[in-house]
């Protein structure tokens, strides 16, 4: 069961603090952001190393920030571009909801169902001890899977909708892994904006 709030709900998962706001952005506003970002973000595809093997990351990415701090994960080092007007608008709205001042945004473009993000936690040292991750979905809705690190029976999935905000904070990254799995269904593109504080 999930605890209802006025415009969102908490996922009642142990060892976590996760909120979901399905209508954080209006459908019209989210569609406008999607089109603008798809066309103007300097998307890149880096090679990623997993279990000693190197292959093209199965999605396109770009990093934005206001403190010139790089972001490192899976042997990738990303340097930030300046925030665009649209990314700053979304950032401001999230900060009004969370009272957190975000420094950075990792943008992801999932081009089709073959693009994905494997099991991981956002627990890189530059994110701090209890990182706050604010995840915006624009475009195609995709399932977001969660599994507990120790209790293998604890699993959950939630459909991230167009214009939604998923907020992960507190102990979540210590105890839970998450992924966006591949799907064989013919689906459209999805842009995911993950705002975070890089120290």
CSV table of C-alpha atoms in Angstrom, one decimal:
chain,number,residue,atom,x,y,z
A,1,UNK,CA,0.0,0.0,0.0
A,2,UNK,CA,1.1,3.6,-0.6
A,3,UNK,CA,0.4,6.6,1.6
A,4,UNK,CA,-1.6,9.2,-0.3
A,5,UNK,CA,-0.6,12.9,-0.3
A,6,UNK,CA,-2.4,15.8,-1.9
A,7,UNK,CA,-0.6,15.5,-5.2
A,8,UNK,CA,1.5,12.4,-4.8
A,9,UNK,CA,2.1,9.3,-2.7
A,10,UNK,CA,4.9,7.6,-0.8
A,11,UNK,CA,6.1,4.1,-1.7
A,12,UNK,CA,5.8,2.1,1.5
A,13,UNK,CA,9.0,0.2,1.1
A,14,UNK,CA,11.3,-0.5,4.1
A,15,UNK,CA,14.6,1.2,4.4
A,16,UNK,CA,13.5,3.9,1.9
A,17,UNK,CA,12.1,7.4,1.4
A,18,UNK,CA,10.5,7.5,-2.0
A,19,UNK,CA,7.7,9.8,-3.2
A,20,UNK,CA,5.9,9.8,-6.6
A,21,UNK,CA,4.1,12.7,-8.1
A,22,UNK,CA,2.3,11.5,-11.3
A,23,UNK,CA,1.2,15.0,-12.5
A,24,UNK,CA,4.1,17.1,-11.4
A,25,UNK,CA,4.1,18.8,-14.9
A,26,UNK,CA,1.0,19.2,-17.0
A,27,UNK,CA,0.9,17.0,-20.1
A,28,UNK,CA,1.2,20.0,-22.4
A,29,UNK,CA,4.1,21.5,-20.5
A,30,UNK,CA,5.9,18.1,-20.4
A,31,UNK,CA,5.4,17.7,-24.1
A,32,UNK,CA,6.9,21.1,-24.8
A,33,UNK,CA,9.9,20.4,-22.6
A,34,UNK,CA,10.4,17.0,-24.3
A,35,UNK,CA,10.5,18.5,-27.8
A,36,UNK,CA,12.8,21.4,-26.9
A,37,UNK,CA,15.2,19.1,-24.9
A,38,UNK,CA,15.3,16.4,-27.6
A,39,UNK,CA,16.3,18.9,-30.2
A,40,UNK,CA,18.8,21.1,-28.2
A,41,UNK,CA,20.5,18.9,-25.6
A,42,UNK,CA,24.1,17.9,-26.8
A,43,UNK,CA,23.4,14.1,-26.4
A,44,UNK,CA,26.4,11.8,-26.3
A,45,UNK,CA,26.9,8.0,-26.1
A,46,UNK,CA,29.7,6.9,-23.9
A,47,UNK,CA,31.3,3.5,-23.6
A,48,UNK,CA,30.5,1.8,-20.3
A,49,UNK,CA,32.5,-0.9,-18.6
A,50,UNK,CA,30.6,-3.7,-16.8
A,51,UNK,CA,32.3,-6.8,-15.4
A,52,UNK,CA,35.4,-6.1,-17.4
A,53,UNK,CA,33.7,-5.7,-20.8
A,54,UNK,CA,33.3,-2.4,-22.6
A,55,UNK,CA,30.2,-1.6,-24.8
A,56,UNK,CA,28.2,1.4,-25.9
A,57,UNK,CA,25.9,2.7,-23.1
A,58,UNK,CA,22.4,1.7,-24.1
A,59,UNK,CA,21.0,5.3,-24.0
A,60,UNK,CA,22.2,8.8,-24.8
A,61,UNK,CA,23.2,11.2,-21.9
A,62,UNK,CA,24.3,14.7,-21.1
A,63,UNK,CA,25.3,16.4,-17.8
A,64,UNK,CA,24.3,19.9,-16.8
A,65,UNK,CA,25.4,21.9,-13.7
A,66,UNK,CA,26.1,25.2,-12.1
A,67,UNK,CA,29.3,24.4,-10.1
A,68,UNK,CA,31.5,22.8,-12.8
A,69,UNK,CA,31.7,19.5,-10.9
A,70,UNK,CA,32.2,16.4,-13.0
A,71,UNK,CA,30.1,13.2,-12.4
A,72,UNK,CA,31.8,9.8,-12.4
A,73,UNK,CA,30.1,6.4,-12.8
A,74,UNK,CA,31.0,3.1,-14.4
A,75,UNK,CA,34.4,4.4,-15.5
A,76,UNK,CA,32.7,7.4,-17.2
A,77,UNK,CA,33.7,11.0,-16.4
A,78,UNK,CA,31.1,13.5,-17.5
A,79,UNK,CA,31.7,17.3,-17.6
A,80,UNK,CA,28.7,19.6,-17.1
A,81,UNK,CA,27.2,21.9,-19.7
A,82,UNK,CA,25.5,25.1,-18.4
A,83,UNK,CA,21.8,24.7,-17.5
A,84,UNK,CA,19.4,25.6,-20.2
A,85,UNK,CA,16.4,27.8,-19.6
A,86,UNK,CA,14.1,24.8,-19.6
A,87,UNK,CA,16.2,22.8,-17.2
A,88,UNK,CA,16.4,25.8,-14.8
A,89,UNK,CA,12.6,26.1,-14.9
A,90,UNK,CA,12.1,22.5,-14.0
A,91,UNK,CA,14.9,22.7,-11.4
A,92,UNK,CA,13.1,25.6,-9.7
A,93,UNK,CA,9.8,23.7,-9.5
A,94,UNK,CA,11.4,20.7,-8.0
A,95,UNK,CA,13.3,22.9,-5.4
A,96,UNK,CA,10.0,24.5,-4.4
A,97,UNK,CA,8.7,21.0,-3.7
A,98,UNK,CA,11.8,19.6,-1.9
A,99,UNK,CA,13.6,22.7,-0.5
A,100,UNK,CA,16.8,21.0,-1.8
A,101,UNK,CA,19.2,23.2,-3.9
A,102,UNK,CA,20.2,20.9,-6.8
A,103,UNK,CA,23.6,21.6,-8.5
A,104,UNK,CA,23.4,19.1,-11.4
A,105,UNK,CA,21.2,17.3,-13.8
A,106,UNK,CA,22.0,14.1,-15.7
A,107,UNK,CA,19.7,13.9,-18.7
A,108,UNK,CA,19.1,10.5,-20.4
A,109,UNK,CA,17.4,9.8,-23.7
A,110,UNK,CA,16.0,6.3,-24.1
A,111,UNK,CA,15.4,6.0,-27.9
A,112,UNK,CA,13.4,2.8,-27.9
A,113,UNK,CA,12.7,-0.3,-25.8
A,114,UNK,CA,16.3,-1.6,-26.4
A,115,UNK,CA,17.7,1.4,-24.5
A,116,UNK,CA,17.8,0.7,-20.7
A,117,UNK,CA,19.6,1.2,-17.5
A,118,UNK,CA,20.8,-1.8,-15.5
A,119,UNK,CA,20.6,-2.5,-11.8
A,120,UNK,CA,22.5,0.2,-9.8
A,121,UNK,CA,22.3,2.6,-6.9
A,122,UNK,CA,23.0,6.3,-7.2
A,123,UNK,CA,25.6,6.1,-4.4
A,124,UNK,CA,28.7,7.7,-5.9
A,125,UNK,CA,30.8,9.5,-3.3
A,126,UNK,CA,30.3,12.9,-4.9
A,127,UNK,CA,26.5,12.6,-4.2
A,128,UNK,CA,27.0,12.6,-0.5
A,129,UNK,CA,25.9,10.2,2.2
A,130,UNK,CA,22.1,10.3,1.8
A,131,UNK,CA,21.7,11.6,-1.8
A,132,UNK,CA,18.5,13.2,-3.0
A,133,UNK,CA,17.6,12.2,-6.6
A,134,UNK,CA,14.7,13.9,-8.3
A,135,UNK,CA,13.7,12.1,-11.5
A,136,UNK,CA,11.5,13.7,-14.1
A,137,UNK,CA,10.0,11.6,-17.0
A,138,UNK,CA,9.1,13.2,-20.3
A,139,UNK,CA,7.7,11.2,-23.2
A,140,UNK,CA,7.2,7.5,-23.2
A,141,UNK,CA,6.2,6.0,-19.8
A,142,UNK,CA,8.5,3.2,-18.6
A,143,UNK,CA,8.5,0.8,-15.7
A,144,UNK,CA,11.0,1.6,-12.9
A,145,UNK,CA,12.1,-1.5,-11.0
A,146,UNK,CA,13.4,-1.6,-7.4
A,147,UNK,CA,14.9,-4.5,-5.4
A,148,UNK,CA,16.3,-4.6,-1.9
A,149,UNK,CA,20.0,-5.3,-1.6
A,150,UNK,CA,19.6,-7.9,1.2
A,151,UNK,CA,16.1,-9.1,1.2
A,152,UNK,CA,15.7,-10.8,-2.2
A,153,UNK,CA,12.0,-11.1,-1.8
A,154,UNK,CA,11.5,-7.3,-1.6
A,155,UNK,CA,10.8,-6.0,-5.1
A,156,UNK,CA,8.6,-3.3,-6.5
A,157,UNK,CA,7.9,-1.7,-9.8
A,158,UNK,CA,6.1,1.6,-10.7
A,159,UNK,CA,5.1,3.0,-14.1
A,160,UNK,CA,6.8,6.4,-14.5
A,161,UNK,CA,4.4,8.6,-16.5
A,162,UNK,CA,4.8,11.6,-18.8
A,163,UNK,CA,5.3,14.7,-16.6
A,164,UNK,CA,5.9,12.7,-13.4
A,165,UNK,CA,8.4,13.2,-10.6
A,166,UNK,CA,10.0,10.4,-8.6
A,167,UNK,CA,11.9,11.6,-5.5
A,168,UNK,CA,14.4,9.2,-3.8
A,169,UNK,CA,16.1,10.4,-0.6
A,170,UNK,CA,17.2,9.4,2.9
A,171,UNK,CA,18.5,5.8,3.2
A,172,UNK,CA,17.1,4.7,-0.2
A,173,UNK,CA,20.4,4.4,-2.1
A,174,UNK,CA,22.0,2.4,0.7
A,175,UNK,CA,19.4,-0.3,0.7
A,176,UNK,CA,17.8,-0.4,-2.8
A,177,UNK,CA,18.9,-1.0,-6.4
A,178,UNK,CA,16.9,0.3,-9.3
A,179,UNK,CA,16.7,-0.1,-13.1
A,180,UNK,CA,14.9,0.7,-16.3
A,181,UNK,CA,14.7,-2.7,-18.0
A,182,UNK,CA,14.6,-3.3,-21.8
A,183,UNK,CA,11.2,-4.1,-23.4
A,184,UNK,CA,10.4,-5.8,-26.7
A,185,UNK,CA,7.3,-3.6,-27.1
A,186,UNK,CA,7.5,-1.0,-29.8
A,187,UNK,CA,7.6,2.2,-27.8
A,188,UNK,CA,8.5,5.9,-28.3
A,189,UNK,CA,11.4,7.9,-26.9
A,190,UNK,CA,11.7,8.9,-23.3
A,191,UNK,CA,13.7,11.7,-21.7
A,192,UNK,CA,14.7,11.3,-18.1
A,193,UNK,CA,16.1,14.2,-16.1
A,194,UNK,CA,17.7,13.2,-12.8
A,195,UNK,CA,18.5,16.3,-10.7
A,196,UNK,CA,21.1,15.7,-7.9
A,197,UNK,CA,23.6,17.5,-5.7
A,198,UNK,CA,27.2,16.9,-6.7
A,199,UNK,CA,29.6,18.0,-4.1
